[in-house]
mmCIF file of C-alpha atoms in Angstrom:
data_model
loop_
_atom_site.group_PDB
_atom_site.id
_atom_site.type_symbol
_atom_site.label_atom_id
_atom_site.label_comp_id
_atom_site.label_asym_id
_atom_site.label_seq_id
_atom_site.Cartn_x
_atom_site.Cartn_y
_atom_site.Cartn_z
ATOM 1 C CA MET A 647 -86.008 -213.349 155.072
ATOM 2 C CA PRO A 648 -88.250 -215.071 157.626
ATOM 3 C CA VAL A 649 -91.269 -213.444 158.606
ATOM 4 C CA LEU A 650 -92.508 -213.959 162.508
ATOM 5 C CA PRO A 651 -96.030 -212.135 162.604
ATOM 6 C CA ARG A 652 -98.701 -214.714 163.544
ATOM 7 C CA MET A 653 -96.480 -217.028 165.547
ATOM 8 C CA HIS A 654 -97.357 -217.291 169.096
ATOM 9 C CA ASP A 655 -95.891 -220.925 169.711
ATOM 10 C CA THR A 656 -92.271 -220.552 171.132
ATOM 11 C CA ASP A 657 -90.890 -223.423 169.379
ATOM 12 C CA ALA A 658 -91.620 -221.318 165.947
ATOM 13 C CA ILE A 659 -90.585 -218.565 167.710
ATOM 14 C CA LEU A 660 -87.073 -220.196 168.636
ATOM 15 C CA ALA A 661 -86.417 -221.777 165.556
ATOM 16 C CA GLU A 662 -86.997 -218.620 163.608
ATOM 17 C CA LEU A 663 -84.847 -216.303 166.007
ATOM 18 C CA ARG A 664 -82.217 -219.202 165.891
ATOM 19 C CA ALA A 665 -81.443 -218.363 162.118
ATOM 20 C CA THR A 666 -81.712 -214.831 162.576
ATOM 21 C CA LEU A 667 -79.391 -215.182 165.183
ATOM 22 C CA ALA A 668 -77.262 -217.412 163.301
ATOM 23 C CA GLU A 669 -77.483 -215.525 160.078
ATOM 24 C CA LEU A 670 -76.299 -212.168 161.889
ATOM 25 C CA PHE A 671 -73.927 -212.980 164.150
ATOM 26 C CA GLU A 672 -72.388 -215.899 162.043
ATOM 27 C CA LEU A 673 -72.727 -217.973 164.772
ATOM 28 C CA ASP A 674 -73.057 -222.034 164.715
ATOM 29 C CA PRO A 675 -77.097 -222.552 165.177
ATOM 30 C CA ALA A 676 -76.459 -225.406 167.718
ATOM 31 C CA ARG A 677 -75.106 -222.497 170.267
ATOM 32 C CA ILE A 678 -78.341 -221.168 170.155
ATOM 33 C CA THR A 679 -80.082 -222.814 172.513
ATOM 34 C CA PRO A 680 -82.902 -221.576 175.496
ATOM 35 C CA ASP A 681 -80.500 -221.471 177.839
ATOM 36 C CA ALA A 682 -77.725 -219.927 176.012
ATOM 37 C CA ARG A 683 -77.008 -216.544 177.710
ATOM 38 C CA LEU A 684 -76.619 -213.785 174.631
ATOM 39 C CA SER A 685 -73.681 -211.635 176.755
ATOM 40 C CA GLU A 686 -71.505 -214.454 178.022
ATOM 41 C CA ASP A 687 -72.424 -217.309 176.031
ATOM 42 C CA LEU A 688 -72.722 -215.865 172.281
ATOM 43 C CA GLU A 689 -71.122 -212.465 172.794
ATOM 44 C CA ILE A 690 -73.774 -210.617 172.009
ATOM 45 C CA ASP A 691 -73.167 -206.453 173.296
ATOM 46 C CA SER A 692 -75.500 -203.672 173.538
ATOM 47 C CA ILE A 693 -74.272 -202.328 170.194
ATOM 48 C CA ASP A 694 -75.266 -205.706 168.785
ATOM 49 C CA ALA A 695 -78.588 -205.469 170.563
ATOM 50 C CA ILE A 696 -79.153 -202.275 168.158
ATOM 51 C CA ASP A 697 -78.946 -204.315 165.144
ATOM 52 C CA LEU A 698 -80.655 -207.407 166.409
ATOM 53 C CA MET A 699 -83.691 -204.840 167.465
ATOM 54 C CA ASP A 700 -83.507 -203.562 163.398
ATOM 55 C CA ARG A 701 -83.717 -206.815 162.203
ATOM 56 C CA LEU A 702 -86.801 -207.962 164.935
ATOM 57 C CA ARG A 703 -88.438 -204.583 163.896
ATOM 58 C CA ARG A 704 -88.475 -205.355 160.288
ATOM 59 C CA GLN A 705 -89.418 -209.232 160.827
ATOM 60 C CA THR A 706 -92.070 -208.835 163.301
ATOM 61 C CA GLY A 707 -93.353 -205.394 161.589
ATOM 62 C CA ARG A 708 -93.447 -203.526 164.799
ATOM 63 C CA ARG A 709 -92.187 -200.762 166.596
ATOM 64 C CA ILE A 710 -89.794 -202.548 169.152
ATOM 65 C CA SER A 711 -88.165 -200.602 171.809
ATOM 66 C CA ILE A 712 -84.814 -201.574 173.402
ATOM 67 C CA GLU A 713 -87.277 -201.162 176.518
ATOM 68 C CA GLY A 714 -88.973 -204.247 176.470
ATOM 69 C CA PHE A 715 -85.809 -205.724 176.399
ATOM 70 C CA ARG A 716 -84.288 -204.812 179.489
ATOM 71 C CA SER A 717 -84.422 -208.010 181.470
ATOM 72 C CA VAL A 718 -83.526 -210.161 178.545
ATOM 73 C CA ARG A 719 -80.662 -212.325 179.593
ATOM 74 C CA THR A 720 -81.039 -215.462 177.246
ATOM 75 C CA VAL A 721 -82.121 -216.891 174.387
ATOM 76 C CA GLY A 722 -85.298 -217.986 175.742
ATOM 77 C CA ASP A 723 -85.599 -214.734 177.579
ATOM 78 C CA LEU A 724 -85.817 -213.401 174.095
ATOM 79 C CA VAL A 725 -87.919 -215.467 172.685
ATOM 80 C CA GLN A 726 -90.746 -214.869 175.293
ATOM 81 C CA ALA A 727 -90.322 -211.160 175.031
ATOM 82 C CA ILE A 728 -90.876 -211.434 171.363
ATOM 83 C CA GLN A 729 -93.592 -213.455 171.982
ATOM 84 C CA ALA A 730 -95.203 -210.955 174.372
ATOM 85 C CA LEU A 731 -94.269 -208.523 171.433
ATOM 86 C CA VAL A 732 -96.272 -210.469 168.554
ATOM 87 C CA SER A 733 -99.579 -211.855 170.845
ATOM 88 C CA GLU A 734 -100.325 -208.361 171.751
ATOM 89 C CA GLY A 735 -102.198 -207.896 168.544
ATOM 90 C CA MET B 836 -37.994 -174.830 195.175
ATOM 91 C CA HIS B 837 -39.919 -178.008 196.256
ATOM 92 C CA ALA B 838 -42.982 -176.657 195.021
ATOM 93 C CA ARG B 839 -41.841 -175.949 191.533
ATOM 94 C CA SER B 840 -40.877 -179.640 191.294
ATOM 95 C CA ASP B 841 -43.494 -181.095 192.425
ATOM 96 C CA PHE B 842 -45.964 -178.372 190.001
ATOM 97 C CA ALA B 843 -43.974 -179.668 187.338
ATOM 98 C CA ALA B 844 -45.218 -183.042 185.600
ATOM 99 C CA GLY B 845 -43.578 -185.950 186.575
ATOM 100 C CA GLY B 846 -42.675 -185.115 190.448
ATOM 101 C CA PRO B 847 -39.505 -184.731 192.074
ATOM 102 C CA ALA B 848 -37.381 -186.380 189.366
ATOM 103 C CA ALA B 849 -38.933 -183.950 186.702
ATOM 104 C CA ARG B 850 -36.939 -182.464 183.931
ATOM 105 C CA PRO B 851 -35.937 -178.702 184.387
ATOM 106 C CA ILE B 852 -38.552 -176.332 183.619
ATOM 107 C CA ARG B 853 -38.760 -174.490 180.641
ATOM 108 C CA ASP B 854 -40.571 -172.333 177.870
ATOM 109 C CA LEU B 855 -41.860 -169.673 180.293
ATOM 110 C CA TYR B 856 -43.416 -172.134 182.809
ATOM 111 C CA TYR B 857 -44.870 -169.710 184.677
ATOM 112 C CA VAL B 858 -46.250 -168.065 182.044
ATOM 113 C CA ARG B 859 -47.937 -170.946 180.591
ATOM 114 C CA VAL B 860 -49.621 -172.215 183.828
ATOM 115 C CA ALA B 861 -50.990 -168.570 183.975
ATOM 116 C CA THR B 862 -52.251 -168.727 180.283
ATOM 117 C CA THR B 863 -53.606 -172.473 180.872
ATOM 118 C CA GLY B 864 -55.588 -170.763 183.673
ATOM 119 C CA LEU B 865 -56.930 -168.033 181.197
ATOM 120 C CA SER B 866 -57.411 -170.114 178.687
ATOM 121 C CA PHE B 867 -60.052 -172.025 180.577
ATOM 122 C CA LEU B 868 -61.452 -168.804 181.673
ATOM 123 C CA PHE B 869 -61.856 -167.184 178.352
ATOM 124 C CA PHE B 870 -63.956 -170.573 177.497
ATOM 125 C CA GLY B 871 -65.955 -170.432 180.480
ATOM 126 C CA LEU B 872 -66.314 -166.537 179.685
ATOM 127 C CA PHE B 873 -66.891 -167.403 176.304
ATOM 128 C CA GLY B 874 -68.901 -169.837 176.572
ATOM 129 C CA LEU B 875 -71.321 -168.166 178.397
ATOM 130 C CA VAL B 876 -71.737 -165.187 176.384
ATOM 131 C CA LEU B 877 -71.826 -167.634 173.020
ATOM 132 C CA GLY B 878 -74.149 -169.790 175.399
ATOM 133 C CA LEU B 879 -76.567 -167.638 176.490
ATOM 134 C CA LEU B 880 -76.432 -164.558 174.359
ATOM 135 C CA VAL B 881 -74.936 -164.945 170.605
ATOM 136 C CA VAL B 882 -76.861 -168.743 169.943
ATOM 137 C CA PRO B 883 -80.101 -167.307 170.898
ATOM 138 C CA LEU B 884 -79.512 -163.967 168.849
ATOM 139 C CA LEU B 885 -78.580 -166.386 166.394
ATOM 140 C CA LEU B 886 -81.357 -168.415 166.900
ATOM 141 C CA LEU B 887 -83.992 -165.074 165.917
ATOM 142 C CA LEU B 888 -82.721 -165.052 162.842
ATOM 143 C CA PRO B 889 -84.613 -165.753 159.779
ATOM 144 C CA GLY B 890 -83.534 -168.915 157.923
ATOM 145 C CA SER B 891 -84.609 -172.423 158.036
ATOM 146 C CA ARG B 892 -83.664 -175.151 160.828
ATOM 147 C CA ASP B 893 -80.846 -176.242 158.524
ATOM 148 C CA LEU B 894 -79.458 -172.734 158.082
ATOM 149 C CA ARG B 895 -79.400 -172.058 161.530
ATOM 150 C CA ARG B 896 -77.424 -175.392 162.247
ATOM 151 C CA VAL B 897 -75.185 -174.318 160.105
ATOM 152 C CA ARG B 898 -74.628 -170.896 161.467
ATOM 153 C CA VAL B 899 -74.595 -172.124 165.122
ATOM 154 C CA ARG B 900 -71.948 -174.622 164.282
ATOM 155 C CA ARG B 901 -69.497 -171.872 161.932
ATOM 156 C CA MET B 902 -70.038 -169.721 165.777
ATOM 157 C CA VAL B 903 -68.894 -172.985 167.385
ATOM 158 C CA ARG B 904 -65.763 -173.308 164.670
ATOM 159 C CA LEU B 905 -64.907 -169.629 164.891
ATOM 160 C CA ALA B 906 -64.775 -169.709 169.098
ATOM 161 C CA PHE B 907 -62.587 -172.525 168.823
ATOM 162 C CA ARG B 908 -60.400 -171.693 166.067
ATOM 163 C CA SER B 909 -59.853 -168.227 168.821
ATOM 164 C CA LEU B 910 -59.055 -170.294 171.618
ATOM 165 C CA VAL B 911 -56.777 -172.431 169.546
ATOM 166 C CA GLY B 912 -55.094 -168.998 168.280
ATOM 167 C CA PHE B 913 -54.876 -167.659 171.501
ATOM 168 C CA MET B 914 -53.259 -171.138 173.464
ATOM 169 C CA ASN B 915 -51.157 -171.070 170.243
ATOM 170 C CA GLN B 916 -50.111 -167.260 170.487
ATOM 171 C CA SER B 917 -50.062 -167.423 174.791
ATOM 172 C CA GLY B 918 -47.250 -169.890 174.340
ATOM 173 C CA GLY B 919 -49.439 -172.678 175.945
ATOM 174 C CA ILE B 920 -49.210 -175.308 173.197
ATOM 175 C CA SER B 921 -48.119 -175.618 169.886
ATOM 176 C CA TYR B 922 -49.410 -177.394 166.895
ATOM 177 C CA ALA B 923 -49.325 -178.829 163.695
ATOM 178 C CA PHE B 924 -52.360 -179.877 161.630
ATOM 179 C CA SER B 925 -51.060 -181.723 158.487
ATOM 180 C CA GLY B 926 -53.944 -183.015 156.026
ATOM 181 C CA ALA B 927 -56.853 -180.983 157.616
ATOM 182 C CA GLU B 928 -58.376 -179.978 153.996
ATOM 183 C CA ARG B 929 -59.378 -183.039 153.356
ATOM 184 C CA LEU B 930 -61.995 -183.333 156.145
ATOM 185 C CA GLY B 931 -65.563 -182.021 156.243
ATOM 186 C CA ARG B 932 -66.226 -183.576 153.285
ATOM 187 C CA PRO B 933 -70.183 -185.046 152.984
ATOM 188 C CA GLY B 934 -71.044 -188.656 154.810
ATOM 189 C CA GLN B 935 -67.256 -188.222 156.206
ATOM 190 C CA LEU B 936 -66.795 -189.951 159.422
ATOM 191 C CA VAL B 937 -63.524 -188.456 161.279
ATOM 192 C CA ILE B 938 -62.326 -190.221 164.259
ATOM 193 C CA ALA B 939 -59.652 -189.248 166.421
ATOM 194 C CA ASN B 940 -57.548 -190.864 169.018
ATOM 195 C CA HIS B 941 -58.188 -189.088 172.535
ATOM 196 C CA PRO B 942 -55.923 -187.927 174.383
ATOM 197 C CA SER B 943 -56.440 -184.447 175.928
ATOM 198 C CA LEU B 944 -58.838 -182.280 176.584
ATOM 199 C CA ILE B 945 -58.760 -180.102 173.698
ATOM 200 C CA ASP B 946 -58.624 -182.554 171.030
ATOM 201 C CA ILE B 947 -62.458 -181.875 169.758
ATOM 202 C CA VAL B 948 -61.486 -177.950 170.209
ATOM 203 C CA LEU B 949 -58.736 -178.709 167.758
ATOM 204 C CA LEU B 950 -60.990 -180.929 165.525
ATOM 205 C CA VAL B 951 -63.707 -178.757 165.131
ATOM 206 C CA ALA B 952 -61.757 -175.499 164.835
ATOM 207 C CA PHE B 953 -60.379 -177.176 161.565
ATOM 208 C CA VAL B 954 -63.139 -179.624 160.328
ATOM 209 C CA PRO B 955 -65.445 -177.315 158.271
ATOM 210 C CA GLY B 956 -69.283 -177.573 159.213
ATOM 211 C CA ALA B 957 -68.840 -180.991 161.403
ATOM 212 C CA ALA B 958 -71.176 -182.531 163.621
ATOM 213 C CA CYS B 959 -69.862 -184.273 166.674
ATOM 214 C CA VAL B 960 -70.593 -186.736 169.196
ATOM 215 C CA VAL B 961 -70.237 -184.688 172.401
ATOM 216 C CA LYS B 962 -70.233 -185.688 176.484
ATOM 217 C CA ARG B 963 -73.815 -185.920 177.676
ATOM 218 C CA ALA B 964 -73.006 -183.502 180.513
ATOM 219 C CA ALA B 965 -72.951 -180.911 177.677
ATOM 220 C CA TRP B 966 -76.847 -180.826 177.608
ATOM 221 C CA ARG B 967 -77.233 -180.452 181.482
ATOM 222 C CA ASN B 968 -74.855 -177.153 181.379
ATOM 223 C CA PRO B 969 -76.629 -173.916 180.909
ATOM 224 C CA SER B 970 -73.942 -172.227 178.519
ATOM 225 C CA MET B 971 -73.926 -175.137 176.267
ATOM 226 C CA VAL B 972 -76.781 -176.583 175.830
ATOM 227 C CA LEU B 973 -78.302 -174.255 173.393
ATOM 228 C CA ALA B 974 -75.526 -174.303 171.166
ATOM 229 C CA VAL B 975 -75.247 -178.414 171.286
ATOM 230 C CA ASP B 976 -78.885 -178.588 170.678
ATOM 231 C CA ALA B 977 -79.004 -175.946 168.062
ATOM 232 C CA ALA B 978 -75.576 -177.551 166.512
ATOM 233 C CA GLY B 979 -77.826 -180.764 165.899
ATOM 234 C CA TYR B 980 -74.638 -182.688 167.674
ATOM 235 C CA VAL B 981 -75.446 -186.116 168.924
ATOM 236 C CA PRO B 982 -74.949 -186.892 172.659
ATOM 237 C CA ASN B 983 -73.089 -189.910 173.908
ATOM 238 C CA ALA B 984 -74.714 -192.372 175.261
ATOM 239 C CA PRO B 985 -74.236 -196.462 174.881
ATOM 240 C CA THR B 986 -77.728 -196.475 173.059
ATOM 241 C CA GLY B 987 -79.242 -197.196 169.498
ATOM 242 C CA GLU B 988 -80.519 -193.645 169.943
ATOM 243 C CA MET B 989 -77.023 -192.006 169.654
ATOM 244 C CA ILE B 990 -75.673 -195.093 166.715
ATOM 245 C CA GLU B 991 -78.932 -194.543 164.794
ATOM 246 C CA ARG B 992 -78.567 -190.434 165.022
ATOM 247 C CA ALA B 993 -74.985 -190.149 164.184
ATOM 248 C CA ALA B 994 -75.979 -192.922 161.167
ATOM 249 C CA ALA B 995 -78.800 -190.445 160.171
ATOM 250 C CA LEU B 996 -76.376 -187.510 160.289
ATOM 251 C CA LEU B 997 -73.988 -189.347 157.817
ATOM 252 C CA GLU B 998 -77.024 -190.629 156.032
ATOM 253 C CA ALA B 999 -78.138 -187.126 155.232
ATOM 254 C CA GLY B 1000 -74.226 -186.155 154.081
ATOM 255 C CA GLU B 1001 -73.024 -184.218 156.483
ATOM 256 C CA CYS B 1002 -69.073 -184.771 158.086
ATOM 257 C CA LEU B 1003 -69.413 -186.188 161.654
ATOM 258 C CA ILE B 1004 -66.482 -186.399 164.435
ATOM 259 C CA MET B 1005 -66.099 -189.134 166.897
ATOM 260 C CA PHE B 1006 -63.654 -190.461 169.345
ATOM 261 C CA PRO B 1007 -63.928 -194.362 169.203
ATOM 262 C CA GLU B 1008 -62.227 -194.355 173.012
ATOM 263 C CA GLY B 1009 -65.608 -192.153 173.896
ATOM 264 C CA THR B 1010 -63.424 -190.796 176.772
ATOM 265 C CA ARG B 1011 -59.937 -189.667 177.067
ATOM 266 C CA THR B 1012 -57.144 -192.084 177.400
ATOM 267 C CA VAL B 1013 -55.573 -192.098 180.727
ATOM 268 C CA PRO B 1014 -51.684 -191.900 179.910
ATOM 269 C CA ASP B 1015 -49.557 -195.105 179.808
ATOM 270 C CA ARG B 1016 -53.051 -197.496 179.695
ATOM 271 C CA PRO B 1017 -54.403 -199.290 176.927
ATOM 272 C CA ALA B 1018 -57.227 -197.498 175.080
ATOM 273 C CA HIS B 1019 -60.301 -199.477 174.032
ATOM 274 C CA PHE B 1020 -61.882 -198.414 171.087
ATOM 275 C CA HIS B 1021 -65.555 -198.694 171.476
ATOM 276 C CA ARG B 1022 -67.285 -200.303 168.515
ATOM 277 C CA GLY B 1023 -70.264 -197.317 168.652
ATOM 278 C CA ALA B 1024 -67.624 -195.607 165.865
ATOM 279 C CA ALA B 1025 -67.403 -198.566 164.013
ATOM 280 C CA SER B 1026 -71.132 -199.629 164.084
ATOM 281 C CA VAL B 1027 -71.964 -196.285 162.760
ATOM 282 C CA ALA B 1028 -69.717 -196.209 160.315
ATOM 283 C CA VAL B 1029 -70.968 -199.549 158.740
ATOM 284 C CA ARG B 1030 -74.510 -198.439 158.833
ATOM 285 C CA SER B 1031 -73.648 -195.410 156.463
ATOM 286 C CA ALA B 1032 -70.777 -193.425 156.365
ATOM 287 C CA ARG B 1033 -69.353 -192.950 152.700
ATOM 288 C CA VAL B 1034 -65.660 -192.942 153.654
ATOM 289 C CA VAL B 1035 -63.937 -193.210 157.297
ATOM 290 C CA THR B 1036 -61.360 -190.965 157.763
ATOM 291 C CA PRO B 1037 -58.114 -191.187 160.756
ATOM 292 C CA VAL B 1038 -56.572 -188.186 162.558
ATOM 293 C CA PHE B 1039 -53.893 -189.424 164.101
ATOM 294 C CA ILE B 1040 -53.226 -186.955 167.431
ATOM 295 C CA ASP B 1041 -50.149 -186.969 169.511
ATOM 296 C CA VAL B 1042 -49.314 -184.710 172.256
ATOM 297 C CA ARG B 1043 -45.953 -184.214 173.443
ATOM 298 C CA PRO B 1044 -45.227 -184.386 176.598
ATOM 299 C CA PRO B 1045 -48.679 -185.318 177.843
ATOM 300 C CA HIS B 1046 -51.553 -182.619 177.778
ATOM 301 C CA LEU B 1047 -54.575 -181.619 179.903
ATOM 302 C CA SER B 1048 -54.675 -185.639 179.954
ATOM 303 C CA LYS B 1049 -57.032 -187.582 182.011
ATOM 304 C CA SER B 1050 -57.004 -187.729 186.019
ATOM 305 C CA VAL B 1051 -54.206 -184.725 185.694
ATOM 306 C CA PRO B 1052 -55.320 -181.129 186.511
ATOM 307 C CA TRP B 1053 -55.119 -178.414 184.206
ATOM 308 C CA TYR B 1054 -52.760 -176.834 186.220
ATOM 309 C CA ARG B 1055 -49.905 -179.478 186.349
ATOM 310 C CA VAL B 1056 -48.849 -178.181 183.157
ATOM 311 C CA PRO B 1057 -45.913 -179.914 181.582
ATOM 312 C CA ALA B 1058 -42.048 -178.920 182.517
ATOM 313 C CA ARG B 1059 -42.116 -178.400 178.428
ATOM 314 C CA ARG B 1060 -44.515 -176.557 175.986
ATOM 315 C CA PRO B 1061 -46.793 -179.238 175.225
ATOM 316 C CA HIS B 1062 -46.607 -180.187 170.971
ATOM 317 C CA TYR B 1063 -49.906 -181.219 169.648
ATOM 318 C CA SER B 1064 -49.363 -182.986 166.192
ATOM 319 C CA LEU B 1065 -52.659 -183.887 163.630
ATOM 320 C CA THR B 1066 -51.894 -185.997 161.161
ATOM 321 C CA VAL B 1067 -55.336 -186.914 158.693
ATOM 322 C CA GLY B 1068 -54.357 -190.643 157.635
ATOM 323 C CA PRO B 1069 -55.526 -192.445 154.624
ATOM 324 C CA ASP B 1070 -59.319 -192.775 153.755
ATOM 325 C CA ILE B 1071 -61.415 -196.307 154.971
ATOM 326 C CA ASP B 1072 -63.850 -197.145 152.647
ATOM 327 C CA PRO B 1073 -66.866 -199.294 154.636
ATOM 328 C CA ALA B 1074 -68.129 -200.689 151.587
ATOM 329 C CA PRO B 1075 -66.366 -203.869 151.766
ATOM 330 C CA PHE B 1076 -67.171 -204.458 155.028
ATOM 331 C CA ARG B 1077 -70.883 -204.634 154.375
ATOM 332 C CA ASP B 1078 -70.900 -208.119 152.724
ATOM 333 C CA ARG B 1079 -71.004 -209.393 156.025
ATOM 334 C CA PRO B 1080 -73.920 -208.989 158.502
ATOM 335 C CA PRO B 1081 -73.704 -205.552 160.931
ATOM 336 C CA PRO B 1082 -72.404 -207.113 163.753
ATOM 337 C CA VAL B 1083 -69.581 -208.934 161.788
ATOM 338 C CA ALA B 1084 -68.850 -206.049 160.046
ATOM 339 C CA SER B 1085 -68.349 -203.550 162.798
ATOM 340 C CA ARG B 1086 -66.188 -206.178 164.409
ATOM 341 C CA MET B 1087 -63.959 -206.334 161.659
ATOM 342 C CA LEU B 1088 -63.872 -202.694 160.890
ATOM 343 C CA ASN B 1089 -63.269 -201.978 164.805
ATOM 344 C CA GLU B 1090 -60.231 -204.381 164.530
ATOM 345 C CA ALA B 1091 -58.628 -202.386 161.312
ATOM 346 C CA LEU B 1092 -59.326 -199.104 163.044
ATOM 347 C CA LYS B 1093 -57.400 -200.194 166.031
ATOM 348 C CA SER B 1094 -54.594 -201.685 163.728
ATOM 349 C CA CYS B 1095 -54.321 -198.512 162.167
ATOM 350 C CA TYR B 1096 -53.980 -196.495 165.328
ATOM 351 C CA ALA B 1097 -51.491 -198.928 166.102
ATOM 352 C CA HIS B 1098 -48.442 -196.231 165.979
ATOM 353 C CA VAL B 1099 -49.895 -193.463 168.541
ATOM 354 C CA VAL B 1100 -51.977 -195.430 171.019
ATOM 355 C CA ARG B 1101 -52.410 -198.889 172.442
ATOM 356 C CA THR B 1102 -55.393 -200.634 172.111
ATOM 357 C CA THR B 1103 -56.836 -203.989 174.045
#
């Protein structure tokens, strides 16, 4: 299981996230680009978001509330949200 | 006479009314009245008294659920005795097992009343509005029911109940089916099942003619006495689905649930 803790640069986070999304949703990693929209392009819905939050919680070891992810639309938004979260310290 | 044919479901071309139509209109009204009155007395008087009795939180929850079950059983009895409905529940003895997720299609307002009346000790996922209703809030809270909401909290609370070995009732459609329109099975129930149900047991509800369905006012009583047929289907084991990651597993299970309901409800 990949672990996210001390990662601050977006490329590394994107790489980890790509692996996570590909595994969790059985997606082709090539489709997981920063511009890809989670719901329209990757068909990740609100129930999937719960499973994703669970996974991120385990990977980052942080309490993640879905509130911080309300404005997330694309994979790129998600990378930024995770970065903000892990750099909070 | 015009008013009469209008009143019976189906409008001017409706079949002739029968089965003591006007008595049924009256007793249907009485059923709602009883629901409201007993709801007030139970919710504002009996539940607080039950909560005053000594015992652990778990024991209190058991007592409140028992009270709700008894009340719903009485309501079903009244509707049946007064000729408002008839019903047949086959396989009810297989409901109420530890960690069992009981799912059902949702054609009528009183589906949950029938299920709670016949599933011992069960928790259920209930309309959020119940927590805003002064006569219901204490009961639904003390009974440990889960408010329905498209959030992770609902899924996590429902999954935790099953994990703890309780039996849980859920409607995958979330809300009542509109007659003649395809139903949508939300993935919430499948997601809860994949997380922690030991077994998923479908109940097939068939109401003929349609009764207390969505978008029909209660006094539009069907021309014939409606018959509720509740049939408990074969158990579904969620374990094999868990070989895949949860989002994929819940999609596959939801598809399996839809096809198992194909004979009673058209799904999208």
